[in-house]
Amino acid sequence: MLQAALNAFKLPDLRRKLLFTLGILVIYRFAASIPVPGIDQTAFNDLLSKYKIFQLLSLFSGGSGGFSIVSLGVYPYITAQIAIQILLPVIPRLEELSREGEAGRNKLNQITRLCTIPLAALQAYGQGVLISNSTSLIHNFGFFGGNLWSTLGFMTVLTCGTMFLIWLGELITEGGVGNGVSLIIFAGIIARLPTYVGSALSSGNLTELVALGIAGILIIAAIVFVQEAQRRIPVQYARRVVRGRLTQAQSTHIPLRVNSAGMIPLIFAFSIVTTPAIVASYFQPSHTNWVKNVADFFVNTFNQGNAVYWILTFVLVFGFTYFYTTVQWQQQRLSENLQKNGGFIPGYRPGKHTEDYLNRVLNRITLAGALFLAIIATLPFLARPFYGSNNSLPLGSTALLIVVAVVLDTMKQLEAQLMMRNYQSFIR
């Protein structure tokens, strides 16, 4: 990995792309330090340490830490992307666009960006209500009984911050190296690492720090192993006539990944499992006793200190891994494309038999990927007997999964760029 990075810096065009990517990330971190007008950052940091839900939203939104103009991060955009992907097989027009090549993908991206705006505005309003109900950071917030212009200004600032980050991410994707949106999340997580290390060193517990370091290395190794694991299905292509010429028979393979869903099931599961507590917190200040009691029940039940929260997280991550993998698999139509191109799996007839075989293999290997993701998601709860409930581990495993996945994807793209230039020099 280090050798590939050094080789990339030796090439002028790749060096320019890497420096461009770093420059965009610096701009993002600068924007993350600009606070929202009228917010007491010290009081918000106290709120962040008190309510774990804000830490979780900060993680998936890009981890800006303080309440800055980009506090929503790219989370609304990720939500819109997931929704569009799920709706592809449901809405015929969207499915047609996905088959129209580059023009269709550009149209889908435009639809995704348009859907991001109302989602970002809705999330900004929800966070404003949650903060105003929990503390006195925001006064007179809301459309009913609050300051209308102050509420609209708050929502506009955060929504514009999200769209600004999406624009930065697209700049990285087009002119830099790696997926821009993923790198935005990656930079937000990594930026908090010095704070975590500093707090651990200041505690003076060297044994605990070493144990956490060893546990982190083992988790990273397990993540890399599962992320790169794949089942290779052999495929044969028979001789056929192409443009009047007889081609030779070929042998290749189909790489079926153990974790085809990536980190999407985690985002799905955490979004759903945290929603009841967020919605219920809106009704906690109610003066009606039964409404307040019901709200308190949901807030306490769906709290990270409750076992119900983690059991539901495990079940949802497991289920969403299968669901998202199935959705992606159906969109690929692999058995149909193999049959059209004259390919077949030895021992299985093309068509229905091949499709059934691939589905069986995919279901078996996805079981390992789903269990792995579910264990990673609930690792903070499983590790409590060793590290306690007040340790900084609760976001560690999920953050490590995101970081490792982004690094692996970026390095693959970098190595592909290097390989392409090697082939160009060979041809010349």
GROMACS .gro file of C-alpha atoms in nm:
model
  428
    1MET     CA    1   0.000   0.000   0.000
    2LEU     CA    2   0.282   0.239   0.094
    3GLN     CA    3   0.474   0.144  -0.219
    4ALA     CA    4   0.170   0.222  -0.436
    5ALA     CA    5   0.136   0.564  -0.270
    6LEU     CA    6   0.507   0.639  -0.328
    7ASN     CA    7   0.486   0.531  -0.691
    8ALA     CA    8   0.179   0.752  -0.741
    9PHE     CA    9   0.367   1.059  -0.612
   10LYS     CA   10   0.639   0.997  -0.871
   11LEU     CA   11   0.390   1.044  -1.157
   12PRO     CA   12   0.297   1.412  -1.220
   13ASP     CA   13  -0.069   1.353  -1.309
   14LEU     CA   14  -0.136   1.118  -1.018
   15ARG     CA   15   0.051   1.348  -0.781
   16ARG     CA   16  -0.171   1.632  -0.897
   17LYS     CA   17  -0.483   1.422  -0.829
   18LEU     CA   18  -0.362   1.326  -0.481
   19LEU     CA   19  -0.278   1.685  -0.389
   20PHE     CA   20  -0.615   1.797  -0.527
   21THR     CA   21  -0.790   1.540  -0.307
   22LEU     CA   22  -0.596   1.651   0.001
   23GLY     CA   23  -0.676   2.014  -0.075
   24ILE     CA   24  -1.050   1.944  -0.094
   25LEU     CA   25  -1.035   1.755   0.237
   26VAL     CA   26  -0.857   2.053   0.397
   27ILE     CA   27  -1.139   2.279   0.275
   28TYR     CA   28  -1.390   2.039   0.429
   29ARG     CA   29  -1.214   2.044   0.766
   30PHE     CA   30  -1.201   2.424   0.750
   31ALA     CA   31  -1.577   2.434   0.690
   32ALA     CA   32  -1.625   2.193   0.982
   33SER     CA   33  -1.467   2.451   1.213
   34ILE     CA   34  -1.718   2.726   1.121
   35PRO     CA   35  -1.992   2.721   1.390
   36VAL     CA   36  -2.359   2.777   1.327
   37PRO     CA   37  -2.441   3.134   1.438
   38GLY     CA   38  -2.595   3.156   1.784
   39ILE     CA   39  -2.482   2.812   1.908
   40ASP     CA   40  -2.271   2.777   2.224
   41GLN     CA   41  -2.007   2.519   2.120
   42THR     CA   42  -1.907   2.437   2.478
   43ALA     CA   43  -2.264   2.361   2.576
   44PHE     CA   44  -2.308   2.154   2.258
   45ASN     CA   45  -1.999   1.945   2.339
   46ASP     CA   46  -2.155   1.870   2.678
   47LEU     CA   47  -2.472   1.765   2.498
   48LEU     CA   48  -2.266   1.547   2.262
   49SER     CA   49  -2.110   1.360   2.553
   50LYS     CA   50  -2.447   1.318   2.725
   51TYR     CA   51  -2.653   1.190   2.433
   52LYS     CA   52  -2.496   0.904   2.232
   53ILE     CA   53  -2.743   0.958   1.949
   54PHE     CA   54  -2.563   1.277   1.847
   55GLN     CA   55  -2.231   1.088   1.838
   56LEU     CA   56  -2.385   0.828   1.610
   57LEU     CA   57  -2.532   1.087   1.373
   58SER     CA   58  -2.196   1.266   1.375
   59LEU     CA   59  -2.020   0.946   1.276
   60PHE     CA   60  -2.230   0.871   0.968
   61SER     CA   61  -2.265   1.236   0.866
   62GLY     CA   62  -1.889   1.288   0.851
   63GLY     CA   63  -1.798   1.339   1.213
   64SER     CA   64  -1.746   1.715   1.214
   65GLY     CA   65  -1.757   1.704   1.595
   66GLY     CA   66  -1.881   2.052   1.693
   67PHE     CA   67  -2.207   2.201   1.573
   68SER     CA   68  -2.071   2.353   1.252
   69ILE     CA   69  -2.240   2.459   0.929
   70VAL     CA   70  -2.168   2.108   0.791
   71SER     CA   71  -2.292   1.919   1.097
   72LEU     CA   72  -2.545   1.723   0.891
   73GLY     CA   73  -2.258   1.601   0.675
   74VAL     CA   74  -2.340   1.376   0.380
   75TYR     CA   75  -2.586   1.157   0.570
   76PRO     CA   76  -2.898   1.294   0.389
   77TYR     CA   77  -2.725   1.227   0.056
   78ILE     CA   78  -2.645   0.868   0.158
   79THR     CA   79  -3.007   0.820   0.262
   80ALA     CA   80  -3.125   0.951  -0.076
   81GLN     CA   81  -2.883   0.719  -0.260
   82ILE     CA   82  -3.006   0.416  -0.068
   83ALA     CA   83  -3.369   0.509  -0.131
   84ILE     CA   84  -3.308   0.549  -0.507
   85GLN     CA   85  -3.129   0.212  -0.527
   86ILE     CA   86  -3.416   0.038  -0.349
   87LEU     CA   87  -3.674   0.206  -0.574
   88LEU     CA   88  -3.494   0.110  -0.897
   89PRO     CA   89  -3.668  -0.228  -0.939
   90VAL     CA   90  -3.998  -0.079  -0.815
   91ILE     CA   91  -4.031   0.227  -1.043
   92PRO     CA   92  -3.995   0.134  -1.414
   93ARG     CA   93  -3.876   0.481  -1.517
   94LEU     CA   94  -3.584   0.470  -1.273
   95GLU     CA   95  -3.491   0.123  -1.396
   96GLU     CA   96  -3.490   0.250  -1.754
   97LEU     CA   97  -3.258   0.534  -1.657
   98SER     CA   98  -3.015   0.289  -1.494
   99ARG     CA   99  -2.984   0.110  -1.832
  100GLU     CA  100  -2.921   0.423  -2.039
  101GLY     CA  101  -2.548   0.438  -1.975
  102GLU     CA  102  -2.371   0.756  -1.870
  103ALA     CA  103  -2.666   0.984  -1.950
  104GLY     CA  104  -2.898   0.774  -1.737
  105ARG     CA  105  -2.655   0.768  -1.444
  106ASN     CA  106  -2.620   1.145  -1.461
  107LYS     CA  107  -2.998   1.180  -1.451
  108LEU     CA  108  -3.019   0.946  -1.149
  109ASN     CA  109  -2.747   1.147  -0.974
  110GLN     CA  110  -2.945   1.465  -1.038
  111ILE     CA  111  -3.260   1.304  -0.892
  112THR     CA  112  -3.059   1.192  -0.588
  113ARG     CA  113  -2.928   1.544  -0.529
  114LEU     CA  114  -3.277   1.689  -0.556
  115CYS     CA  115  -3.408   1.434  -0.304
  116THR     CA  116  -3.124   1.526  -0.069
  117ILE     CA  117  -3.251   1.883  -0.020
  118PRO     CA  118  -3.584   1.800   0.152
  119LEU     CA  119  -3.417   1.518   0.350
  120ALA     CA  120  -3.145   1.756   0.474
  121ALA     CA  121  -3.404   2.022   0.564
  122LEU     CA  122  -3.613   1.763   0.751
  123GLN     CA  123  -3.309   1.635   0.942
  124ALA     CA  124  -3.202   1.992   1.025
  125TYR     CA  125  -3.546   2.063   1.167
  126GLY     CA  126  -3.541   1.739   1.366
  127GLN     CA  127  -3.201   1.813   1.517
  128GLY     CA  128  -3.310   2.166   1.599
  129VAL     CA  129  -3.619   2.040   1.782
  130LEU     CA  130  -3.417   1.774   1.966
  131ILE     CA  131  -3.154   2.025   2.077
  132SER     CA  132  -3.410   2.286   2.181
  133ASN     CA  133  -3.601   2.027   2.387
  134SER     CA  134  -3.284   1.890   2.550
  135THR     CA  135  -3.102   2.213   2.629
  136SER     CA  136  -3.129   2.588   2.601
  137LEU     CA  137  -2.882   2.608   2.310
  138ILE     CA  138  -3.159   2.717   2.072
  139HIS     CA  139  -3.438   2.947   2.184
  140ASN     CA  140  -3.784   2.977   2.025
  141PHE     CA  141  -3.718   2.704   1.768
  142GLY     CA  142  -3.999   2.562   1.559
  143PHE     CA  143  -4.274   2.664   1.321
  144PHE     CA  144  -4.544   2.651   1.588
  145GLY     CA  145  -4.481   2.883   1.880
  146GLY     CA  146  -4.125   2.959   1.773
  147ASN     CA  147  -3.937   3.217   1.573
  148LEU     CA  148  -4.017   3.139   1.208
  149TRP     CA  149  -3.726   3.328   1.049
  150SER     CA  150  -3.473   3.193   1.299
  151THR     CA  151  -3.595   2.838   1.233
  152LEU     CA  152  -3.580   2.883   0.855
  153GLY     CA  153  -3.231   3.033   0.881
  154PHE     CA  154  -3.109   2.741   1.092
  155MET     CA  155  -3.248   2.486   0.844
  156THR     CA  156  -3.111   2.676   0.543
  157VAL     CA  157  -2.758   2.697   0.685
  158LEU     CA  158  -2.740   2.324   0.760
  159THR     CA  159  -2.901   2.225   0.428
  160CYS     CA  160  -2.657   2.443   0.232
  161GLY     CA  161  -2.372   2.289   0.431
  162THR     CA  162  -2.480   1.941   0.322
  163MET     CA  163  -2.503   2.042  -0.044
  164PHE     CA  164  -2.160   2.208  -0.017
  165LEU     CA  165  -2.009   1.881   0.108
  166ILE     CA  166  -2.176   1.689  -0.174
  167TRP     CA  167  -2.021   1.932  -0.423
  168LEU     CA  168  -1.679   1.882  -0.263
  169GLY     CA  169  -1.725   1.507  -0.279
  170GLU     CA  170  -1.813   1.518  -0.647
  171LEU     CA  171  -1.507   1.731  -0.714
  172ILE     CA  172  -1.292   1.460  -0.555
  173THR     CA  173  -1.464   1.186  -0.754
  174GLU     CA  174  -1.414   1.373  -1.082
  175GLY     CA  175  -1.070   1.527  -1.036
  176GLY     CA  176  -0.911   1.334  -0.751
  177VAL     CA  177  -0.862   0.978  -0.631
  178GLY     CA  178  -1.132   0.769  -0.463
  179ASN     CA  179  -1.500   0.814  -0.390
  180GLY     CA  180  -1.551   1.171  -0.271
  181VAL     CA  181  -1.846   1.114  -0.036
  182SER     CA  182  -1.672   0.818   0.131
  183LEU     CA  183  -1.355   1.022   0.176
  184ILE     CA  184  -1.556   1.302   0.340
  185ILE     CA  185  -1.681   1.054   0.602
  186PHE     CA  186  -1.330   0.908   0.633
  187ALA     CA  187  -1.175   1.250   0.695
  188GLY     CA  188  -1.432   1.331   0.962
  189ILE     CA  189  -1.358   1.010   1.152
  190ILE     CA  190  -0.980   1.040   1.124
  191ALA     CA  191  -0.992   1.404   1.239
  192ARG     CA  192  -1.126   1.288   1.576
  193LEU     CA  193  -0.848   1.033   1.625
  194PRO     CA  194  -0.598   1.275   1.792
  195THR     CA  195  -0.866   1.369   2.047
  196TYR     CA  196  -0.931   1.006   2.133
  197VAL     CA  197  -0.560   0.927   2.161
  198GLY     CA  198  -0.497   1.238   2.372
  199SER     CA  199  -0.778   1.156   2.614
  200ALA     CA  200  -0.653   0.799   2.645
  201LEU     CA  201  -0.297   0.914   2.716
  202SER     CA  202  -0.414   1.170   2.970
  203SER     CA  203  -0.598   0.899   3.163
  204GLY     CA  204  -0.261   0.740   3.241
  205ASN     CA  205  -0.392   0.383   3.214
  206LEU     CA  206  -0.122   0.236   2.988
  207THR     CA  207  -0.249  -0.123   3.019
  208GLU     CA  208  -0.595  -0.027   2.898
  209LEU     CA  209  -0.448   0.177   2.613
  210VAL     CA  210  -0.233  -0.115   2.496
  211ALA     CA  211  -0.531  -0.351   2.520
  212LEU     CA  212  -0.743  -0.113   2.310
  213GLY     CA  213  -0.462  -0.087   2.054
  214ILE     CA  214  -0.432  -0.466   2.024
  215ALA     CA  215  -0.811  -0.501   2.000
  216GLY     CA  216  -0.816  -0.233   1.726
  217ILE     CA  217  -0.549  -0.414   1.524
  218LEU     CA  218  -0.736  -0.744   1.551
  219ILE     CA  219  -1.063  -0.578   1.445
  220ILE     CA  220  -0.890  -0.415   1.146
  221ALA     CA  221  -0.739  -0.750   1.043
  222ALA     CA  222  -1.081  -0.917   1.066
  223ILE     CA  223  -1.245  -0.638   0.865
  224VAL     CA  224  -0.983  -0.660   0.590
  225PHE     CA  225  -1.015  -1.040   0.580
  226VAL     CA  226  -1.395  -1.033   0.545
  227GLN     CA  227  -1.406  -0.732   0.311
  228GLU     CA  228  -1.160  -0.897   0.069
  229ALA     CA  229  -1.300  -1.251   0.104
  230GLN     CA  230  -1.477  -1.387  -0.202
  231ARG     CA  231  -1.604  -1.711  -0.351
  232ARG     CA  232  -1.482  -1.760  -0.708
  233ILE     CA  233  -1.731  -1.935  -0.934
  234PRO     CA  234  -1.561  -2.085  -1.246
  235VAL     CA  235  -1.711  -1.979  -1.580
  236GLN     CA  236  -1.644  -2.120  -1.926
  237TYR     CA  237  -1.701  -1.936  -2.254
  238ALA     CA  238  -1.743  -2.165  -2.554
  239ARG     CA  239  -1.606  -2.092  -2.898
  240ARG     CA  240  -1.824  -1.855  -3.096
  241VAL     CA  241  -1.819  -1.643  -3.409
  242VAL     CA  242  -1.771  -1.269  -3.348
  243ARG     CA  243  -1.763  -1.038  -3.652
  244GLY     CA  244  -1.690  -1.328  -3.882
  245ARG     CA  245  -1.402  -1.464  -3.671
  246LEU     CA  246  -1.396  -1.774  -3.449
  247THR     CA  247  -1.291  -1.691  -3.093
  248GLN     CA  248  -1.110  -1.931  -2.862
  249ALA     CA  249  -1.274  -2.091  -2.560
  250GLN     CA  250  -1.200  -1.898  -2.240
  251SER     CA  251  -1.200  -1.972  -1.868
  252THR     CA  252  -1.263  -1.708  -1.602
  253HIS     CA  253  -1.447  -1.675  -1.272
  254ILE     CA  254  -1.720  -1.473  -1.100
  255PRO     CA  255  -1.599  -1.321  -0.769
  256LEU     CA  256  -1.887  -1.333  -0.521
  257ARG     CA  257  -1.795  -1.121  -0.221
  258VAL     CA  258  -1.871  -1.243   0.130
  259ASN     CA  259  -1.980  -0.889   0.224
  260SER     CA  260  -2.142  -0.751  -0.089
  261ALA     CA  261  -2.347  -0.496   0.103
  262GLY     CA  262  -2.053  -0.303   0.250
  263MET     CA  263  -2.149  -0.066   0.532
  264ILE     CA  264  -2.499   0.011   0.396
  265PRO     CA  265  -2.676  -0.232   0.638
  266LEU     CA  266  -2.516  -0.051   0.932
  267ILE     CA  267  -2.655   0.282   0.813
  268PHE     CA  268  -2.999   0.125   0.757
  269ALA     CA  269  -3.007  -0.043   1.097
  270PHE     CA  270  -2.880   0.249   1.304
  271SER     CA  271  -3.121   0.483   1.126
  272ILE     CA  272  -3.419   0.269   1.219
  273VAL     CA  273  -3.315   0.175   1.572
  274THR     CA  274  -3.246   0.537   1.669
  275THR     CA  275  -3.563   0.680   1.515
  276PRO     CA  276  -3.803   0.587   1.802
  277ALA     CA  277  -3.584   0.762   2.062
  278ILE     CA  278  -3.545   1.070   1.843
  279VAL     CA  279  -3.918   1.098   1.773
  280ALA     CA  280  -4.009   1.028   2.136
  281SER     CA  281  -3.770   1.296   2.260
  282TYR     CA  282  -3.984   1.556   2.080
  283PHE     CA  283  -4.274   1.471   2.317
  284GLN     CA  284  -4.080   1.452   2.645
  285PRO     CA  285  -4.149   1.819   2.739
  286SER     CA  286  -4.524   1.754   2.703
  287HIS     CA  287  -4.742   1.858   2.998
  288THR     CA  288  -4.974   1.559   2.942
  289ASN     CA  289  -4.862   1.284   3.176
  290TRP     CA  290  -4.940   0.981   2.958
  291VAL     CA  291  -4.769   1.136   2.655
  292LYS     CA  292  -4.461   1.216   2.864
  293ASN     CA  293  -4.457   0.863   3.013
  294VAL     CA  294  -4.479   0.698   2.670
  295ALA     CA  295  -4.202   0.923   2.539
  296ASP     CA  296  -3.981   0.842   2.838
  297PHE     CA  297  -4.042   0.471   2.782
  298PHE     CA  298  -3.927   0.482   2.419
  299VAL     CA  299  -3.627   0.703   2.499
  300ASN     CA  300  -3.513   0.468   2.775
  301THR     CA  301  -3.585   0.148   2.579
  302PHE     CA  302  -3.406   0.257   2.262
  303ASN     CA  303  -3.106   0.391   2.447
  304GLN     CA  304  -2.755   0.253   2.394
  305GLY     CA  305  -2.747   0.155   2.759
  306ASN     CA  306  -3.038  -0.086   2.708
  307ALA     CA  307  -2.987  -0.442   2.579
  308VAL     CA  308  -3.302  -0.411   2.364
  309TYR     CA  309  -3.124  -0.147   2.153
  310TRP     CA  310  -2.834  -0.381   2.072
  311ILE     CA  311  -3.048  -0.691   2.016
  312LEU     CA  312  -3.262  -0.500   1.768
  313THR     CA  313  -2.946  -0.362   1.604
  314PHE     CA  314  -2.808  -0.716   1.559
  315VAL     CA  315  -3.133  -0.840   1.401
  316LEU     CA  316  -3.169  -0.539   1.171
  317VAL     CA  317  -2.807  -0.546   1.049
  318PHE     CA  318  -2.837  -0.919   0.979
  319GLY     CA  319  -3.165  -0.877   0.791
  320PHE     CA  320  -3.062  -0.568   0.595
  321THR     CA  321  -2.741  -0.740   0.480
  322TYR     CA  322  -2.948  -1.008   0.309
  323PHE     CA  323  -3.201  -0.755   0.181
  324TYR     CA  324  -2.948  -0.516   0.027
  325THR     CA  325  -2.739  -0.799  -0.120
  326THR     CA  326  -3.052  -0.944  -0.283
  327VAL     CA  327  -3.150  -0.605  -0.428
  328GLN     CA  328  -2.805  -0.557  -0.577
  329TRP     CA  329  -2.792  -0.913  -0.708
  330GLN     CA  330  -3.128  -0.886  -0.886
  331GLN     CA  331  -3.018  -0.568  -1.062
  332GLN     CA  332  -2.708  -0.738  -1.206
  333ARG     CA  333  -2.899  -1.022  -1.384
  334LEU     CA  334  -2.579  -1.225  -1.392
  335SER     CA  335  -2.719  -1.557  -1.514
  336GLU     CA  336  -2.907  -1.381  -1.795
  337ASN     CA  337  -2.594  -1.194  -1.907
  338LEU     CA  338  -2.388  -1.514  -1.897
  339GLN     CA  339  -2.638  -1.689  -2.122
  340LYS     CA  340  -2.644  -1.399  -2.369
  341ASN     CA  341  -2.263  -1.397  -2.394
  342GLY     CA  342  -2.227  -1.773  -2.433
  343GLY     CA  343  -2.092  -1.833  -2.083
  344PHE     CA  344  -2.182  -2.120  -1.851
  345ILE     CA  345  -2.084  -2.266  -1.516
  346PRO     CA  346  -1.946  -2.622  -1.553
  347GLY     CA  347  -2.203  -2.877  -1.436
  348TYR     CA  348  -2.504  -2.639  -1.459
  349ARG     CA  349  -2.724  -2.563  -1.756
  350PRO     CA  350  -2.755  -2.195  -1.855
  351GLY     CA  351  -3.063  -2.010  -1.743
  352LYS     CA  352  -3.276  -2.118  -1.446
  353HIS     CA  353  -3.035  -2.386  -1.315
  354THR     CA  354  -2.743  -2.141  -1.317
  355GLU     CA  355  -2.951  -1.876  -1.143
  356ASP     CA  356  -3.061  -2.118  -0.869
  357TYR     CA  357  -2.702  -2.233  -0.814
  358LEU     CA  358  -2.570  -1.877  -0.786
  359ASN     CA  359  -2.852  -1.785  -0.546
  360ARG     CA  360  -2.768  -2.081  -0.321
  361VAL     CA  361  -2.399  -1.991  -0.313
  362LEU     CA  362  -2.475  -1.624  -0.251
  363ASN     CA  363  -2.710  -1.706   0.039
  364ARG     CA  364  -2.449  -1.926   0.206
  365ILE     CA  365  -2.160  -1.682   0.185
  366THR     CA  366  -2.384  -1.386   0.276
  367LEU     CA  367  -2.460  -1.566   0.604
  368ALA     CA  368  -2.096  -1.517   0.707
  369GLY     CA  369  -2.097  -1.153   0.594
  370ALA     CA  370  -2.425  -1.079   0.774
  371LEU     CA  371  -2.303  -1.235   1.100
  372PHE     CA  372  -1.977  -1.041   1.075
  373LEU     CA  373  -2.151  -0.706   1.022
  374ALA     CA  374  -2.398  -0.777   1.304
  375ILE     CA  375  -2.114  -0.862   1.543
  376ILE     CA  376  -1.921  -0.549   1.440
  377ALA     CA  377  -2.230  -0.335   1.499
  378THR     CA  378  -2.292  -0.482   1.846
  379LEU     CA  379  -1.926  -0.510   1.947
  380PRO     CA  380  -1.951  -0.209   2.185
  381PHE     CA  381  -2.219  -0.395   2.382
  382LEU     CA  382  -2.025  -0.724   2.374
  383ALA     CA  383  -1.708  -0.548   2.493
  384ARG     CA  384  -1.867  -0.375   2.793
  385PRO     CA  385  -1.764  -0.646   3.043
  386PHE     CA  386  -1.401  -0.575   2.947
  387TYR     CA  387  -1.397  -0.196   2.895
  388GLY     CA  388  -1.702  -0.065   3.076
  389SER     CA  389  -1.993   0.138   2.945
  390ASN     CA  390  -1.819   0.475   2.973
  391ASN     CA  391  -1.529   0.388   2.743
  392SER     CA  392  -1.481   0.556   2.406
  393LEU     CA  393  -1.520   0.220   2.227
  394PRO     CA  394  -1.894   0.248   2.144
  395LEU     CA  395  -1.827   0.403   1.802
  396GLY     CA  396  -1.490   0.237   1.746
  397SER     CA  397  -1.587  -0.081   1.562
  398THR     CA  398  -1.828   0.088   1.321
  399ALA     CA  399  -1.583   0.371   1.258
  400LEU     CA  400  -1.303   0.121   1.191
  401LEU     CA  401  -1.523  -0.062   0.941
  402ILE     CA  402  -1.589   0.262   0.752
  403VAL     CA  403  -1.224   0.369   0.760
  404VAL     CA  404  -1.089   0.032   0.642
  405ALA     CA  405  -1.350   0.003   0.365
  406VAL     CA  406  -1.270   0.352   0.235
  407VAL     CA  407  -0.893   0.293   0.248
  408LEU     CA  408  -0.923  -0.038   0.061
  409ASP     CA  409  -1.145   0.114  -0.208
  410THR     CA  410  -0.916   0.417  -0.252
  411MET     CA  411  -0.603   0.202  -0.276
  412LYS     CA  412  -0.769  -0.021  -0.536
  413GLN     CA  413  -0.847   0.284  -0.749
  414LEU     CA  414  -0.492   0.412  -0.704
  415GLU     CA  415  -0.344   0.077  -0.804
  416ALA     CA  416  -0.576   0.066  -1.107
  417GLN     CA  417  -0.444   0.408  -1.214
  418LEU     CA  418  -0.085   0.284  -1.177
  419MET     CA  419  -0.161  -0.035  -1.370
  420MET     CA  420  -0.321   0.162  -1.654
  421ARG     CA  421  -0.009   0.375  -1.689
  422ASN     CA  422   0.212   0.065  -1.691
  423TYR     CA  423   0.011  -0.077  -1.978
  424GLN     CA  424   0.033   0.253  -2.166
  425SER     CA  425   0.414   0.254  -2.138
  426PHE     CA  426   0.422  -0.113  -2.249
  427ILE     CA  427   0.212  -0.034  -2.558
  428ARG     CA  428   0.435   0.261  -2.650
   0.00000   0.00000   0.00000
